[in-house]
mmCIF file of C-alpha atoms and ligand atoms in Angstrom:
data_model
loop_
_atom_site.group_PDB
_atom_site.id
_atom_site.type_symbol
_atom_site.label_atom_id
_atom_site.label_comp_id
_atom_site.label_asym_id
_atom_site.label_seq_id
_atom_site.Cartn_x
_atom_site.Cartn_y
_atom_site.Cartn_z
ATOM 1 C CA UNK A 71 -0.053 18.690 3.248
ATOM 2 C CA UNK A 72 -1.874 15.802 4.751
ATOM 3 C CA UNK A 73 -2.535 14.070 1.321
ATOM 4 C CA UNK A 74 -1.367 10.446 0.265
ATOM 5 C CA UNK A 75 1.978 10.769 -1.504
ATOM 6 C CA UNK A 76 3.057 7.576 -2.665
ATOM 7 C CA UNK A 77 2.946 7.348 -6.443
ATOM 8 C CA UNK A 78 3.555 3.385 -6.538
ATOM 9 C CA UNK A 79 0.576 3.045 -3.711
ATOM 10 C CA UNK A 80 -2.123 5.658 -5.933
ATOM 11 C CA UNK A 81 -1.974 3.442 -8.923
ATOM 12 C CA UNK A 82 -3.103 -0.140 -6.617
ATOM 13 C CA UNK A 83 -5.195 2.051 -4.228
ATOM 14 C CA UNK A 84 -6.738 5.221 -6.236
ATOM 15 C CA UNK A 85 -10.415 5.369 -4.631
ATOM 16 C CA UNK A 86 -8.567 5.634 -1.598
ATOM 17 C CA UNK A 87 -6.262 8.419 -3.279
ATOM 18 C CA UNK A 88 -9.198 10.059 -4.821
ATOM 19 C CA UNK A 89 -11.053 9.877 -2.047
ATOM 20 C CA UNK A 90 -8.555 11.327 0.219
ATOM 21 C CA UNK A 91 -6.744 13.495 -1.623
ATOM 22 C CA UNK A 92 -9.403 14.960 -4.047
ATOM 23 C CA UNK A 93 -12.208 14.910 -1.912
ATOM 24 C CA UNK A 94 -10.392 16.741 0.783
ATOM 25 C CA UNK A 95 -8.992 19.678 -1.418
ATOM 26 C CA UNK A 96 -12.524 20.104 -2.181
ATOM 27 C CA UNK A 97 -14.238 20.445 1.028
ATOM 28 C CA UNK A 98 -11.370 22.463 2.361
ATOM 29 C CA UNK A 99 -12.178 25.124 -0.609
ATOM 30 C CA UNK A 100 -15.855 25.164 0.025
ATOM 31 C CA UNK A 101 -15.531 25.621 4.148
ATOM 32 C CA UNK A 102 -12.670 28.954 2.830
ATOM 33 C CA UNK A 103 -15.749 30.218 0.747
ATOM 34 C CA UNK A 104 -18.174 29.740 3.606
ATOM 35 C CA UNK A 105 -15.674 31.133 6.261
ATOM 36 C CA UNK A 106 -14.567 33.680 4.475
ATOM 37 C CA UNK A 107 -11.076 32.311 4.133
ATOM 38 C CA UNK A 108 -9.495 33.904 0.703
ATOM 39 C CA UNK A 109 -5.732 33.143 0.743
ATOM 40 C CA UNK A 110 -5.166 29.532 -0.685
ATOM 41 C CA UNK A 111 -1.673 27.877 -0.678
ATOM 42 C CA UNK A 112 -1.871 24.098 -2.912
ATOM 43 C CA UNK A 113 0.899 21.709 -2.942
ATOM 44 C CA UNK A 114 1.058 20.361 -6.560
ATOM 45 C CA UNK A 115 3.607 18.619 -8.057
ATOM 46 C CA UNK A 116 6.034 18.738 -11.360
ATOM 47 C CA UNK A 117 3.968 15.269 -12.269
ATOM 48 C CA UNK A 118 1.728 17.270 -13.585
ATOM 49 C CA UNK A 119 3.743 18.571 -16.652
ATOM 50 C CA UNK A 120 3.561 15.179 -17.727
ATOM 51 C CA UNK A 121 6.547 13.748 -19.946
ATOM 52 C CA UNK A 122 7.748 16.927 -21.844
ATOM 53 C CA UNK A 123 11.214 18.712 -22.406
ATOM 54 C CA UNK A 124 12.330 20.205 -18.889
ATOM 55 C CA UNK A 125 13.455 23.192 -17.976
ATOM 56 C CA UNK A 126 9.914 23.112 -17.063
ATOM 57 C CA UNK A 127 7.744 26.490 -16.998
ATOM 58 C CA UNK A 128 4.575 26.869 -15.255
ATOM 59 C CA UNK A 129 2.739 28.440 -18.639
ATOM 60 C CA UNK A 130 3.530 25.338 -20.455
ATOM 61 C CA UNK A 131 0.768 23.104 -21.491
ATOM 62 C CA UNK A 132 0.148 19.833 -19.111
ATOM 63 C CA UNK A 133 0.690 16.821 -20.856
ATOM 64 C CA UNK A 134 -1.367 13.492 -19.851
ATOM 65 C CA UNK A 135 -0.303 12.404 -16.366
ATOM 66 C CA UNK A 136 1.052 8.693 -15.974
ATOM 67 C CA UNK A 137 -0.780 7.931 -12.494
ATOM 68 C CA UNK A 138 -3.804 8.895 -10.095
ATOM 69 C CA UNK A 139 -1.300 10.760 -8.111
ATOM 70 C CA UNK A 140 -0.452 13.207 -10.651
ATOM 71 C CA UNK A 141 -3.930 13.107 -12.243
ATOM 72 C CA UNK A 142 -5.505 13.977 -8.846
ATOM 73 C CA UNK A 143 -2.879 17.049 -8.399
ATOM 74 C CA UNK A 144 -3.760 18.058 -12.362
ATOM 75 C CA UNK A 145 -7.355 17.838 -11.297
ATOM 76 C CA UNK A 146 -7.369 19.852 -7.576
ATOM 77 C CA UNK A 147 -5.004 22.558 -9.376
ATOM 78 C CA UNK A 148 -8.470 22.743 -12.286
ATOM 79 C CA UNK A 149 -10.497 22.894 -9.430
ATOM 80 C CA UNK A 150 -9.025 25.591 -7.166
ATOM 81 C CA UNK A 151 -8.882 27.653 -10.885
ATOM 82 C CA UNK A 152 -12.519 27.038 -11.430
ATOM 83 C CA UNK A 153 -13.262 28.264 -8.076
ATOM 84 C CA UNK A 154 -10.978 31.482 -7.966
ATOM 85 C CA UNK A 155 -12.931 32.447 -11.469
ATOM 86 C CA UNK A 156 -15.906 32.010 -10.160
ATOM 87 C CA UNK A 157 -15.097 33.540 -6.170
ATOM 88 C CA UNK A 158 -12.668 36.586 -7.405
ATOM 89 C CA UNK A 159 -11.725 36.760 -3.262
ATOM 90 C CA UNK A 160 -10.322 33.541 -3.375
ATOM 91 C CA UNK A 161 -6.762 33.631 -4.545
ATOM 92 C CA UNK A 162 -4.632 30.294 -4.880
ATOM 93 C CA UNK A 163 -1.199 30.178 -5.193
ATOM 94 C CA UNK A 164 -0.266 27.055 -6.755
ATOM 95 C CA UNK A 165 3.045 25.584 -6.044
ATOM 96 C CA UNK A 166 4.302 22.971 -8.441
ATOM 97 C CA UNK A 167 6.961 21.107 -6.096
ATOM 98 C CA UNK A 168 9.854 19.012 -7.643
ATOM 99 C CA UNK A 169 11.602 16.327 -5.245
ATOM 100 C CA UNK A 170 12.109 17.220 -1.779
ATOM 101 C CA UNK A 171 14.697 15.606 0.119
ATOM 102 C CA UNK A 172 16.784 16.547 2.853
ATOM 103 C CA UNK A 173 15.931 17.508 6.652
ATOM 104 C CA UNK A 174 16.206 20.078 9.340
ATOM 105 C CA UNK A 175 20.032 21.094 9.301
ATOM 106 C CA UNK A 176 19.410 20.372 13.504
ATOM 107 C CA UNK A 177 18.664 16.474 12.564
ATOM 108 C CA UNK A 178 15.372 16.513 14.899
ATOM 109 C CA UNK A 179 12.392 16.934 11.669
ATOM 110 C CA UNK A 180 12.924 15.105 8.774
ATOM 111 C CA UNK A 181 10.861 12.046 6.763
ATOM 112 C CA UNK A 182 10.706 8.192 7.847
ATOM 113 C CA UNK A 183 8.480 6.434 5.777
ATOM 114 C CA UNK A 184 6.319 3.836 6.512
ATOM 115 C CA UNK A 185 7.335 0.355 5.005
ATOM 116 C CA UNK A 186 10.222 0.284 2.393
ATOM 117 C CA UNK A 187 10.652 3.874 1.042
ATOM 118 C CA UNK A 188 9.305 4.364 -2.785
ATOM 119 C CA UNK A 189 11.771 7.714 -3.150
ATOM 120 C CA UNK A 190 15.415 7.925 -3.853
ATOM 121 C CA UNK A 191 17.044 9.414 -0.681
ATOM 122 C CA UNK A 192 15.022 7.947 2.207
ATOM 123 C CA UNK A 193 16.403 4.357 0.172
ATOM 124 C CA UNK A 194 19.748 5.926 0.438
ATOM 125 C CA UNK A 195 19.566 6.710 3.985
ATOM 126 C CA UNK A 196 18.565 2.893 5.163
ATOM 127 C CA UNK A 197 20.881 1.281 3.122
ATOM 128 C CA UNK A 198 23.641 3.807 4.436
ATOM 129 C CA UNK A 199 22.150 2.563 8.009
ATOM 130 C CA UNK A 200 22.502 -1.040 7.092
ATOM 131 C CA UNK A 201 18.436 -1.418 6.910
ATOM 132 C CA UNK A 202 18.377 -1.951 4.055
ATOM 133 C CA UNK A 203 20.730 -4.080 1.756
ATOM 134 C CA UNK A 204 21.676 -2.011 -1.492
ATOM 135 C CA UNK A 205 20.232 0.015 -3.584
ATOM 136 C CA UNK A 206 17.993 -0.616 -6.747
ATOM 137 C CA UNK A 207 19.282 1.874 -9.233
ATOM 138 C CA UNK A 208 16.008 1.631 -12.121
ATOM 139 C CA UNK A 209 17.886 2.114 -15.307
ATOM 140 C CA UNK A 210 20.957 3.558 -16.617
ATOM 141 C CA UNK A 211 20.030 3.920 -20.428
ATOM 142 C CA UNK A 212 18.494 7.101 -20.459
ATOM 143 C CA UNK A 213 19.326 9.607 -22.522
ATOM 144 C CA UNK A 214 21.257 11.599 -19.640
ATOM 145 C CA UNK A 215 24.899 12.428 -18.018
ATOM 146 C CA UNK A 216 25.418 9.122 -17.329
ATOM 147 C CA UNK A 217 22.254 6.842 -18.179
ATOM 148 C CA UNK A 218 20.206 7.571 -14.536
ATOM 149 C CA UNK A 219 17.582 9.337 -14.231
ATOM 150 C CA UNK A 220 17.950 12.847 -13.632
ATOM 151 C CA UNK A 221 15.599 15.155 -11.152
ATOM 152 C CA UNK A 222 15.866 18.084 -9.766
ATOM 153 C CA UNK A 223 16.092 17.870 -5.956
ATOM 154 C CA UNK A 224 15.598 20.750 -3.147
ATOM 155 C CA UNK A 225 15.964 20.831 -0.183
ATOM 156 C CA UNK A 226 12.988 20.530 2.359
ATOM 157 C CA UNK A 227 14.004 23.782 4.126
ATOM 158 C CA UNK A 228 14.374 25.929 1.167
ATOM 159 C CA UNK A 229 10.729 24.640 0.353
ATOM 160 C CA UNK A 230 9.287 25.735 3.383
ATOM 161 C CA UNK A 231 10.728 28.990 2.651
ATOM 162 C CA UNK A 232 8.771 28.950 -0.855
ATOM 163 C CA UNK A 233 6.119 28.502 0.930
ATOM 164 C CA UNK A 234 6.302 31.452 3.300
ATOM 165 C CA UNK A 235 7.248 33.602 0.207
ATOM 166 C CA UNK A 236 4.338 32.618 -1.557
ATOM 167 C CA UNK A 237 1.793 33.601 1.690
ATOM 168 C CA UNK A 238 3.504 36.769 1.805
ATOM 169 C CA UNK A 239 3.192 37.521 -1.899
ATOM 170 C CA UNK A 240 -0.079 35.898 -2.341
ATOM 171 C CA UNK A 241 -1.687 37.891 -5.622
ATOM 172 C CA UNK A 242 -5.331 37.780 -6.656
ATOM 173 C CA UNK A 243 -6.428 35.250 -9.144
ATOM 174 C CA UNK A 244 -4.696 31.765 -9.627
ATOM 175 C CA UNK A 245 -0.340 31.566 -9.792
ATOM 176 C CA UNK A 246 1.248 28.846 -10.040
ATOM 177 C CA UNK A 247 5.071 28.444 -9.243
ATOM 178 C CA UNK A 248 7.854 25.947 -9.637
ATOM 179 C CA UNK A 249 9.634 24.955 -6.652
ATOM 180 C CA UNK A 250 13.050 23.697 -7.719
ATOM 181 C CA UNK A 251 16.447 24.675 -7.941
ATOM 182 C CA UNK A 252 16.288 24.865 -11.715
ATOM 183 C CA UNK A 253 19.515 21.885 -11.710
ATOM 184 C CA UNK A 254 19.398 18.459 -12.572
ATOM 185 C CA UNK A 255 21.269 15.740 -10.786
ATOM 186 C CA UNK A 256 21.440 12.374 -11.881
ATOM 187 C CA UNK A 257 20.756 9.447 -9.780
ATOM 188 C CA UNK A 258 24.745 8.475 -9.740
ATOM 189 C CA UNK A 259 25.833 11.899 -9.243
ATOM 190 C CA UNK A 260 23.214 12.188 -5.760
ATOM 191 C CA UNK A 261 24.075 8.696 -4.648
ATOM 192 C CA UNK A 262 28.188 9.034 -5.185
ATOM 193 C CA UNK A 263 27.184 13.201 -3.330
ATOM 194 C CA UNK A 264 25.956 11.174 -0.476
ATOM 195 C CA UNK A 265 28.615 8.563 -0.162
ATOM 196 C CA UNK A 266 31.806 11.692 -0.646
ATOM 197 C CA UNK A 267 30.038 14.107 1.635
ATOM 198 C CA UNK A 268 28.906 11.686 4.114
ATOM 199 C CA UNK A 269 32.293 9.131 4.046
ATOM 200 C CA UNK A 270 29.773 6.157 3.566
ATOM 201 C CA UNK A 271 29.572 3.484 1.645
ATOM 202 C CA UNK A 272 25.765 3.058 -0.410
ATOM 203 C CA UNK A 273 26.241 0.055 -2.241
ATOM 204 C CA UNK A 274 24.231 -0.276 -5.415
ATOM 205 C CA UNK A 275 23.102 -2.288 -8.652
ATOM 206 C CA UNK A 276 21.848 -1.328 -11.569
ATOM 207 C CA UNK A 277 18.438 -2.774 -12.077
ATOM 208 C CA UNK A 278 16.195 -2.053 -15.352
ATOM 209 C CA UNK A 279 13.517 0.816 -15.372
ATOM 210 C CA UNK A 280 10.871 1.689 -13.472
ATOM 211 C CA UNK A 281 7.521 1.537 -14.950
ATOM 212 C CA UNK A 282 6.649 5.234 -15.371
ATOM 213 C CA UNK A 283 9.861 7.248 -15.410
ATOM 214 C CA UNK A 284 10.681 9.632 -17.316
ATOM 215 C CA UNK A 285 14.498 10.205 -17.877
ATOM 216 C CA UNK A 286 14.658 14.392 -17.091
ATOM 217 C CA UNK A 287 12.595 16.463 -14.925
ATOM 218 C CA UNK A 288 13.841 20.008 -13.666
ATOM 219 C CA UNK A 289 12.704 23.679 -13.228
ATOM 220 C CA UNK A 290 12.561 26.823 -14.818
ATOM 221 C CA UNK A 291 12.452 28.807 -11.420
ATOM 222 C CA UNK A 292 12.778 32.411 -12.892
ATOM 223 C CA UNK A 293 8.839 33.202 -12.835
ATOM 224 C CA UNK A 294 9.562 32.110 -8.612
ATOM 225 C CA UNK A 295 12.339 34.622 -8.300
ATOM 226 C CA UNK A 296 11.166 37.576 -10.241
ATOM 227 C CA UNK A 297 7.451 37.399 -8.041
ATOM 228 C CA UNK A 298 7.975 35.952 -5.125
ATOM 229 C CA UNK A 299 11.578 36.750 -4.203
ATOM 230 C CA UNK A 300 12.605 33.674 -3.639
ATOM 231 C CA UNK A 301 15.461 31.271 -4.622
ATOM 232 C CA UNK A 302 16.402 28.096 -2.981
ATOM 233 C CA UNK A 303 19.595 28.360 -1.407
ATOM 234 C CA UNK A 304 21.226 24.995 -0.701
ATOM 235 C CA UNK A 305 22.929 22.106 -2.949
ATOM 236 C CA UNK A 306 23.289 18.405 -3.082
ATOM 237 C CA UNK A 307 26.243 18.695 -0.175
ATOM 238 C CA UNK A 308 23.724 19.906 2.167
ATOM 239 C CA UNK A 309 20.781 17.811 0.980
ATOM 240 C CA UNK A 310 22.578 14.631 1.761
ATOM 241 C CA UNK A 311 24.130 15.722 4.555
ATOM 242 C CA UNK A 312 21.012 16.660 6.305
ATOM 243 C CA UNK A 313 18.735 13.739 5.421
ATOM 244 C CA UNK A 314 21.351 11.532 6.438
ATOM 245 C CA UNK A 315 22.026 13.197 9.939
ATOM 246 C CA UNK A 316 18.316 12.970 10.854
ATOM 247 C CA UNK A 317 18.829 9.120 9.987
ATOM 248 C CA UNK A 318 21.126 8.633 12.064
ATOM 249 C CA UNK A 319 19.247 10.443 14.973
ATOM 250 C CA UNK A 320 16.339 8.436 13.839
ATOM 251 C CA UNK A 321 16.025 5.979 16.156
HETATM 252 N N1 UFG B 440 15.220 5.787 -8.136
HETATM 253 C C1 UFG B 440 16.083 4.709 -8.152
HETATM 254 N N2 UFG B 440 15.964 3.783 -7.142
HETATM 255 C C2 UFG B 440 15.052 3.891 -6.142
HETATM 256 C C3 UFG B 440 14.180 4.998 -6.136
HETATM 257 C C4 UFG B 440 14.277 5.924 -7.151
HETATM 258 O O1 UFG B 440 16.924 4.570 -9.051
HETATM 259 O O2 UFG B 440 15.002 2.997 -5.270
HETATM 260 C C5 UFG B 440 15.334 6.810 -9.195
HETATM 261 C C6 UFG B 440 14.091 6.964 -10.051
HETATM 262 O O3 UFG B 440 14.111 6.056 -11.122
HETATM 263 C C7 UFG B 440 14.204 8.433 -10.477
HETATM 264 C C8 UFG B 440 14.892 9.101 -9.276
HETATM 265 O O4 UFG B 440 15.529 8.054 -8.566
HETATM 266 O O5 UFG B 440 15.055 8.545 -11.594
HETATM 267 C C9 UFG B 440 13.925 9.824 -8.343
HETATM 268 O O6 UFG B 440 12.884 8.929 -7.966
HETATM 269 P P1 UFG B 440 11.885 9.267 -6.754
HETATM 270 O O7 UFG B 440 10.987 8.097 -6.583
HETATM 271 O O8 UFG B 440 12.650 9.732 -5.564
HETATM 272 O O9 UFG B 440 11.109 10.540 -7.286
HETATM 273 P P2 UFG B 440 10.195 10.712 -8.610
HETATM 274 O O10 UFG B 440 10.895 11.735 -9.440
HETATM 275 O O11 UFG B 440 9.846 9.450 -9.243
HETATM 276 O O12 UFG B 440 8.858 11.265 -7.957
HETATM 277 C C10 UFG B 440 8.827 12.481 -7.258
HETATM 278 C C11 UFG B 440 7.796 12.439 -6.142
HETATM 279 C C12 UFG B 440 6.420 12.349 -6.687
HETATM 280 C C13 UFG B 440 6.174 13.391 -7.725
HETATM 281 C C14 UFG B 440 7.266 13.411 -8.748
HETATM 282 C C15 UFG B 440 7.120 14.607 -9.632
HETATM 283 O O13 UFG B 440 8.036 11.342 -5.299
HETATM 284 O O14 UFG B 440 5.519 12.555 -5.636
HETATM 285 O O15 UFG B 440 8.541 13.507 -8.130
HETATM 286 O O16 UFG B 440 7.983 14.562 -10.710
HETATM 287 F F1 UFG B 440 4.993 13.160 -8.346
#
């Protein structure tokens, strides 16, 4: 949890994100083996299914990754495998996240990124604010609801949840599980959520792609439900509701 995350950032900096990210998920697993440590949560990412048809399930093949970012998560998940074969008393759970937004429904924890944010609804929120102008919407010719890019986005609380579910249900050997809501929501459809749910205007252009999209990304989360008992519980309404109440407290 304290890797680099900034896709954009990996791809002009990646010793820095190999060094910090790989190197670190490394020396963590060897001081579990020394200390006798055998439960092993990883936060991994839907990057690493590559560009392939979504729903995505977690015993699909992974396709080539696009950046060091997702190569780096494709590589630690190999890793913490090798090392579970090889130690059978260290078991990883392997949690494939999709794209967490949202806050603490009590507006005190949420996200403020440093600089101008790379991600969708931390953009959202400081434009909302007035920080930042309008919103860059990177292509609406995909082959989707209505051209944007569609994701599937949960909520930061049900995630945390996922993650207690998995501790709890930790099973020998290596699992990996999605942690999505299964839906897709298209860029329009999240930004005209915010602006209905919120009474707030988010102005926005459409601007041409981003280098590196891909137009659909979302979950099969059925292996997550059957093993680990868990589903995540709140929508869109509550997504943008929270993130943009911890703006606003965000001082
Ligand atoms: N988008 C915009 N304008 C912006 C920012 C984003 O239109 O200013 C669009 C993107 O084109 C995309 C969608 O909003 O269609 C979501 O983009 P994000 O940058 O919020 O998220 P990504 O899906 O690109 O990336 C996220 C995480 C990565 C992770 C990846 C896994 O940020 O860490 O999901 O699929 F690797």
């Amino acid at each position: 949890l304290a890797g680099l995350k900034g896709v954009g950032e990996a791809v002009s900096k990646p010793l820095e994100y190999y060094f910090n990210n790989l190197v670190s998920t490394m020396v963590i697993s060897k001081m579990c083996l020394k200390y006798g440590v055998g439960k092993f949560v990883f936060s991994s990412s839907a990057t690493v299914y590559g560009d392939q048809p979504s729903p995505l399930k977690e015993d699909m093949e992974l396709k080539k990754t696009t950046n060091p970012y997702g190569e780096i998560k494709a590589m630690s998940e190999r890793i913490l495998t090798d090392t579970s074969i090889a130690n059978p008393n260290f078991s990883v759970s392997l949690l494939r996240y999709f794209n967490p937004v949202g806050a603490h429904e009590s507006g005190l924890i949420g996200e403020d990124p440093n600089g101008i944010p790379n991600n969708l609804m931390p953009f959202v929120t400081k434009v909302a604010k007035g920080q930042l102008e309008k919103l860059s919407v990177f292509g609406n010719d995909y082959d989707t609801i209505d051209g944007t890019g569609v994701r599937d986005y949960i909520h930061v609380v049900d995630l945390a949840k996922g993650h207690v579910k998995a501790i709890e249900n930790l099973k020998d050997g290596v699992n990996i599980y999605n942690l999505g809501t299964g839906r897709g929501t298209s860029v329009l459809e999240l930004v005209n959520a915010f602006m209905k749910v919120n009474d707030i205007d988010v102005p926005y252009e459409i601007v041409g792609r981003r280098p590196g999209d891909i137009a659909t990304c979302f979950a099969d989360v059925s292996k997550a439900k059957k093993e680990l008992g868990w589903k995540a519980e709140l929508g869109i309404e509550e997504m943008v509701r929270d993130a943009w109440r911890f703006e606003q407290n965000n001082k």
